[in-house]
């Protein structure tokens, strides 16, 4: 397992290099001149040139990339062009909100998908299975921005059951932290729950037909024990793969959900940076998000060793 971790971490290095090249190149292709935006529309040509020189925009692309990448390796993602604030500091301030929202969404997706998949698989072909199938189709197709607005209007504004906007750090008040994340977490996690439930139902049906489960039932084990101890663990491998793929989608979905519920996370920061053409901020957010996705995929790879003993043997 240690060798697996080392190999995966080593493979992340060239991938991060490729991501940094793509991010640096794509951001530079965005139309407009950040020097004009910073100096102002009424700035003279001399003021614009002075701004470009101060930002290092007159250097060659290779020099600009090397300067940015060499500092990024040391944890310095540059300085915002507009607020003159450290990009790393701004991301670190918004990072807990986005991670909390993503974690709550994943937990809610699992809490919804696992019981739904088990109920559908154990009642294959009956009304409960058909209901779950229709529900997963609706969950996958439902836009999260529409669902978020609907939940915020119905449960927060009309019934006042949960807060509509805002975020409370976990260290300040765990109860308020969870209350502020329930609605956005459900909004973000519903589509993931539908996809996971569909995949887990299919895997459970395949596992139920295996001989070792028939043997377990023949020994008189209770159905709940057979499902919990044998079926779920063996059916979880493809589900973990889907969950790892969904993490990148969840991180991307926080951009919209954070706007709807007023959560000060990386999504809001990214939108502001794009509108202002704050190139260092955009580059830093994308690189940090890429690292988060890579680490999530690493966790998925390591979980295979727990779920499948053959992987540990290999």
CSV table of N, CA and C in Angstrom, one decimal, residues 6-101:
chain,number,residue,atom,x,y,z
A,6,UNK,N,3.2,6.0,-2.9
A,6,UNK,CA,4.4,6.7,-3.5
A,6,UNK,C,4.2,6.8,-5.0
A,7,UNK,N,3.7,5.8,-5.7
A,7,UNK,CA,3.6,5.8,-7.1
A,7,UNK,C,2.5,6.9,-7.6
A,8,UNK,N,1.4,6.9,-6.8
A,8,UNK,CA,0.3,7.9,-7.1
A,8,UNK,C,0.8,9.3,-6.9
A,9,UNK,N,1.6,9.5,-5.8
A,9,UNK,CA,2.1,10.9,-5.6
A,9,UNK,C,3.1,11.3,-6.6
A,10,UNK,N,3.9,10.3,-7.1
A,10,UNK,CA,4.9,10.6,-8.1
A,10,UNK,C,4.2,11.0,-9.4
A,11,UNK,N,3.1,10.3,-9.7
A,11,UNK,CA,2.3,10.5,-10.9
A,11,UNK,C,1.7,11.9,-10.9
A,12,UNK,N,1.4,12.4,-9.8
A,12,UNK,CA,0.8,13.7,-9.7
A,12,UNK,C,1.7,14.8,-10.1
A,13,UNK,N,3.0,14.6,-10.0
A,13,UNK,CA,3.9,15.7,-10.4
A,13,UNK,C,3.8,16.1,-11.8
A,14,UNK,N,4.0,15.2,-12.8
A,14,UNK,CA,3.8,15.7,-14.2
A,14,UNK,C,2.4,16.1,-14.5
A,15,UNK,N,1.4,15.5,-13.8
A,15,UNK,CA,0.0,16.0,-14.1
A,15,UNK,C,-0.2,17.4,-13.6
A,16,UNK,N,0.4,17.8,-12.5
A,16,UNK,CA,0.3,19.1,-12.0
A,16,UNK,C,1.0,20.1,-12.9
A,17,UNK,N,2.2,19.7,-13.4
A,17,UNK,CA,2.9,20.5,-14.4
A,17,UNK,C,2.1,20.8,-15.6
A,18,UNK,N,1.4,19.7,-16.1
A,18,UNK,CA,0.5,19.9,-17.3
A,18,UNK,C,-0.6,20.8,-17.0
A,19,UNK,N,-1.2,20.6,-15.8
A,19,UNK,CA,-2.3,21.5,-15.4
A,19,UNK,C,-1.9,23.0,-15.3
A,20,UNK,N,-0.7,23.2,-14.7
A,20,UNK,CA,-0.2,24.6,-14.6
A,20,UNK,C,0.0,25.2,-16.0
A,21,UNK,N,0.5,24.4,-16.9
A,21,UNK,CA,0.7,25.0,-18.3
A,21,UNK,C,-0.6,25.3,-18.9
A,22,UNK,N,-1.6,24.4,-18.8
A,22,UNK,CA,-2.9,24.7,-19.4
A,22,UNK,C,-3.6,25.9,-18.8
A,23,UNK,N,-3.5,26.0,-17.4
A,23,UNK,CA,-4.2,27.1,-16.7
A,23,UNK,C,-3.5,28.4,-17.1
A,24,UNK,N,-2.2,28.4,-17.1
A,24,UNK,CA,-1.5,29.6,-17.4
A,24,UNK,C,-1.7,30.1,-18.9
A,25,UNK,N,-1.8,29.1,-19.8
A,25,UNK,CA,-2.1,29.5,-21.2
A,25,UNK,C,-3.5,29.9,-21.4
A,26,UNK,N,-4.5,29.2,-20.9
A,26,UNK,CA,-5.9,29.5,-21.1
A,26,UNK,C,-6.2,30.9,-20.5
A,27,UNK,N,-5.7,31.2,-19.3
A,27,UNK,CA,-6.0,32.5,-18.7
A,27,UNK,C,-5.5,33.6,-19.6
A,28,UNK,N,-4.3,33.5,-20.2
A,28,UNK,CA,-3.8,34.5,-21.0
A,28,UNK,C,-4.6,34.7,-22.3
A,29,UNK,N,-5.3,33.7,-22.7
A,29,UNK,CA,-6.1,33.8,-23.9
A,29,UNK,C,-7.5,34.5,-23.7
A,30,UNK,N,-7.8,34.8,-22.4
A,30,UNK,CA,-9.0,35.6,-22.1
A,30,UNK,C,-8.9,37.0,-22.7
A,31,UNK,N,-9.9,37.4,-23.5
A,31,UNK,CA,-9.8,38.7,-24.1
A,31,UNK,C,-9.7,39.9,-23.1
A,32,UNK,N,-9.1,41.0,-23.5
A,32,UNK,CA,-8.9,42.1,-22.6
A,32,UNK,C,-7.6,42.2,-22.0
A,33,UNK,N,-7.2,43.4,-21.5
A,33,UNK,CA,-5.9,43.7,-21.0
A,33,UNK,C,-6.1,44.0,-19.5
A,34,UNK,N,-5.6,43.2,-18.6
A,34,UNK,CA,-5.8,43.5,-17.1
A,34,UNK,C,-5.2,44.8,-16.7
A,35,UNK,N,-4.1,45.2,-17.4
A,35,UNK,CA,-3.5,46.5,-17.1
A,35,UNK,C,-4.5,47.7,-17.3
A,36,UNK,N,-5.3,47.6,-18.4
A,36,UNK,CA,-6.3,48.6,-18.6
A,36,UNK,C,-7.4,48.6,-17.6
A,37,UNK,N,-7.8,47.4,-17.2
A,37,UNK,CA,-8.8,47.2,-16.2
A,37,UNK,C,-8.3,47.8,-14.8
A,38,UNK,N,-7.1,47.5,-14.5
A,38,UNK,CA,-6.6,48.0,-13.2
A,38,UNK,C,-6.3,49.5,-13.2
A,39,UNK,N,-5.7,50.0,-14.3
A,39,UNK,CA,-5.4,51.4,-14.4
A,39,UNK,C,-6.7,52.3,-14.6
A,40,UNK,N,-7.7,51.7,-15.1
A,40,UNK,CA,-9.0,52.5,-15.4
A,40,UNK,C,-9.1,52.9,-16.8
A,41,UNK,N,-10.4,53.0,-17.2
A,41,UNK,CA,-10.7,53.3,-18.6
A,41,UNK,C,-10.1,54.7,-19.0
A,42,UNK,N,-10.0,55.6,-18.1
A,42,UNK,CA,-9.6,57.0,-18.4
A,42,UNK,C,-8.1,57.2,-18.2
A,43,UNK,N,-7.4,56.1,-18.0
A,43,UNK,CA,-5.9,56.2,-17.7
A,43,UNK,C,-5.2,56.5,-19.0
A,44,UNK,N,-4.1,57.2,-18.9
A,44,UNK,CA,-3.3,57.5,-20.1
A,44,UNK,C,-2.5,56.3,-20.5
A,45,UNK,N,-1.9,56.4,-21.7
A,45,UNK,CA,-1.1,55.3,-22.2
A,45,UNK,C,0.1,55.1,-21.3
A,46,UNK,N,0.7,56.2,-20.8
A,46,UNK,CA,1.9,56.0,-19.9
A,46,UNK,C,1.5,55.3,-18.6
A,47,UNK,N,0.3,55.6,-18.1
A,47,UNK,CA,-0.1,54.9,-16.9
A,47,UNK,C,-0.4,53.4,-17.1
A,48,UNK,N,-0.9,53.1,-18.3
A,48,UNK,CA,-1.2,51.7,-18.6
A,48,UNK,C,0.1,51.0,-18.7
A,49,UNK,N,1.1,51.6,-19.4
A,49,UNK,CA,2.4,51.0,-19.6
A,49,UNK,C,3.1,50.8,-18.2
A,50,UNK,N,3.0,51.7,-17.3
A,50,UNK,CA,3.6,51.6,-16.0
A,50,UNK,C,2.9,50.5,-15.2
A,51,UNK,N,1.6,50.3,-15.4
A,51,UNK,CA,0.9,49.2,-14.7
A,51,UNK,C,1.4,47.9,-15.3
A,52,UNK,N,1.5,47.8,-16.6
A,52,UNK,CA,2.0,46.6,-17.2
A,52,UNK,C,3.4,46.2,-16.7
A,53,UNK,N,4.2,47.2,-16.6
A,53,UNK,CA,5.6,47.0,-16.1
A,53,UNK,C,5.6,46.5,-14.7
A,54,UNK,N,4.7,47.1,-13.9
A,54,UNK,CA,4.7,46.8,-12.4
A,54,UNK,C,4.2,45.3,-12.3
A,55,UNK,N,3.2,44.9,-13.1
A,55,UNK,CA,2.7,43.5,-13.0
A,55,UNK,C,3.6,42.5,-13.7
A,56,UNK,N,4.6,42.9,-14.4
A,56,UNK,CA,5.4,42.0,-15.2
A,56,UNK,C,4.8,41.5,-16.4
A,57,UNK,N,3.8,42.2,-17.0
A,57,UNK,CA,3.2,41.7,-18.2
A,57,UNK,C,4.0,42.0,-19.4
A,58,UNK,N,5.0,42.8,-19.3
A,58,UNK,CA,5.9,43.0,-20.5
A,58,UNK,C,6.9,41.9,-20.7
A,59,UNK,N,7.1,41.1,-19.7
A,59,UNK,CA,8.1,40.0,-19.8
A,59,UNK,C,7.5,38.9,-20.8
A,60,UNK,N,8.4,38.1,-21.3
A,60,UNK,CA,8.0,37.0,-22.2
A,60,UNK,C,7.1,36.0,-21.4
A,61,UNK,N,6.4,35.2,-22.1
A,61,UNK,CA,5.5,34.2,-21.5
A,61,UNK,C,6.3,33.2,-20.7
A,62,UNK,N,7.4,32.8,-21.2
A,62,UNK,CA,8.2,31.9,-20.5
A,62,UNK,C,8.7,32.4,-19.2
A,63,UNK,N,9.1,33.7,-19.2
A,63,UNK,CA,9.5,34.3,-17.9
A,63,UNK,C,8.4,34.5,-16.9
A,64,UNK,N,7.2,34.9,-17.5
A,64,UNK,CA,6.0,35.0,-16.6
A,64,UNK,C,5.6,33.6,-16.0
A,65,UNK,N,5.7,32.6,-16.8
A,65,UNK,CA,5.3,31.2,-16.3
A,65,UNK,C,6.3,30.8,-15.3
A,66,UNK,N,7.6,30.9,-15.6
A,66,UNK,CA,8.6,30.5,-14.6
A,66,UNK,C,8.5,31.2,-13.3
A,67,UNK,N,8.3,32.5,-13.3
A,67,UNK,CA,8.2,33.3,-12.1
A,67,UNK,C,6.9,32.8,-11.3
A,68,UNK,N,5.8,32.5,-12.0
A,68,UNK,CA,4.6,32.1,-11.3
A,68,UNK,C,4.8,30.7,-10.8
A,69,UNK,N,5.3,29.8,-11.6
A,69,UNK,CA,5.4,28.4,-11.2
A,69,UNK,C,6.4,28.2,-10.1
A,70,UNK,N,7.6,28.9,-10.2
A,70,UNK,CA,8.6,28.7,-9.1
A,70,UNK,C,8.1,29.2,-7.8
A,71,UNK,N,7.3,30.2,-7.8
A,71,UNK,CA,6.7,30.7,-6.5
A,71,UNK,C,5.6,29.7,-6.0
A,72,UNK,N,4.8,29.2,-7.0
A,72,UNK,CA,3.7,28.3,-6.6
A,72,UNK,C,4.2,27.1,-6.0
A,73,UNK,N,5.3,26.5,-6.4
A,73,UNK,CA,5.9,25.3,-5.8
A,73,UNK,C,6.2,25.6,-4.3
A,74,UNK,N,6.5,26.8,-3.9
A,74,UNK,CA,6.8,27.1,-2.5
A,74,UNK,C,5.6,27.6,-1.8
A,75,UNK,N,4.4,27.5,-2.4
A,75,UNK,CA,3.2,27.9,-1.7
A,75,UNK,C,2.8,29.3,-1.9
A,76,UNK,N,3.5,30.0,-2.7
A,76,UNK,CA,3.2,31.4,-3.0
A,76,UNK,C,2.5,31.5,-4.4
A,77,UNK,N,1.2,31.7,-4.4
A,77,UNK,CA,0.5,31.7,-5.7
A,77,UNK,C,0.4,33.1,-6.3
A,78,UNK,N,1.1,34.0,-5.8
A,78,UNK,CA,1.2,35.4,-6.3
A,78,UNK,C,0.3,36.3,-5.5
A,79,UNK,N,0.1,37.5,-6.1
A,79,UNK,CA,-0.6,38.6,-5.4
A,79,UNK,C,-1.8,39.0,-6.3
A,80,UNK,N,-2.9,39.3,-5.7
A,80,UNK,CA,-4.1,39.7,-6.5
A,80,UNK,C,-3.8,41.1,-7.2
A,81,UNK,N,-4.2,41.2,-8.5
A,81,UNK,CA,-3.9,42.4,-9.2
A,81,UNK,C,-4.8,43.6,-8.7
A,82,UNK,N,-5.9,43.3,-8.0
A,82,UNK,CA,-6.8,44.3,-7.6
A,82,UNK,C,-6.7,44.7,-6.2
A,83,UNK,N,-6.6,43.7,-5.3
A,83,UNK,CA,-6.6,43.9,-3.9
A,83,UNK,C,-5.2,43.9,-3.3
A,84,UNK,N,-4.2,43.6,-4.1
A,84,UNK,CA,-2.8,43.5,-3.6
A,84,UNK,C,-2.7,42.5,-2.5
A,85,UNK,N,-3.6,41.6,-2.4
A,85,UNK,CA,-3.6,40.6,-1.3
A,85,UNK,C,-3.0,39.3,-1.8
A,86,UNK,N,-2.4,38.6,-0.9
A,86,UNK,CA,-1.8,37.3,-1.3
A,86,UNK,C,-2.9,36.3,-1.7
A,87,UNK,N,-2.7,35.7,-2.9
A,87,UNK,CA,-3.7,34.8,-3.4
A,87,UNK,C,-3.8,33.6,-2.5
A,88,UNK,N,-2.7,33.1,-2.0
A,88,UNK,CA,-2.7,31.9,-1.0
A,88,UNK,C,-3.5,32.3,0.2
A,89,UNK,N,-3.4,33.5,0.7
A,89,UNK,CA,-4.1,33.9,1.9
A,89,UNK,C,-5.6,34.0,1.6
A,90,UNK,N,-6.0,34.5,0.4
A,90,UNK,CA,-7.4,34.6,0.1
A,90,UNK,C,-8.0,33.3,-0.1
A,91,UNK,N,-7.3,32.3,-0.7
A,91,UNK,CA,-7.8,31.0,-0.9
A,91,UNK,C,-7.9,30.3,0.4
A,92,UNK,N,-6.9,30.4,1.3
A,92,UNK,CA,-7.0,29.8,2.6
A,92,UNK,C,-8.2,30.2,3.4
A,93,UNK,N,-8.5,31.5,3.2
A,93,UNK,CA,-9.7,32.0,4.0
A,93,UNK,C,-11.0,31.5,3.5
A,94,UNK,N,-11.1,31.2,2.1
A,94,UNK,CA,-12.3,30.7,1.6
A,94,UNK,C,-12.4,29.2,1.5
A,95,UNK,N,-11.2,28.6,1.6
A,95,UNK,CA,-11.1,27.1,1.5
A,95,UNK,C,-12.0,26.3,2.4
A,96,UNK,N,-12.1,26.6,3.7
A,96,UNK,CA,-12.9,25.8,4.6
A,96,UNK,C,-14.4,25.8,4.3
A,97,UNK,N,-14.9,26.9,3.7
A,97,UNK,CA,-16.3,26.9,3.4
A,97,UNK,C,-16.6,26.0,2.2
A,98,UNK,N,-15.8,26.0,1.2
A,98,UNK,CA,-16.0,25.1,0.0
A,98,UNK,C,-15.8,23.7,0.4
A,99,UNK,N,-14.8,23.4,1.2
A,99,UNK,CA,-14.5,22.0,1.6
A,99,UNK,C,-15.7,21.5,2.5
A,100,UNK,N,-16.2,22.3,3.4
A,100,UNK,CA,-17.3,22.0,4.2
A,100,UNK,C,-18.6,21.7,3.4
A,101,UNK,N,-18.8,22.6,2.4
A,101,UNK,CA,-20.0,22.3,1.6
A,101,UNK,C,-19.9,21.1,0.8
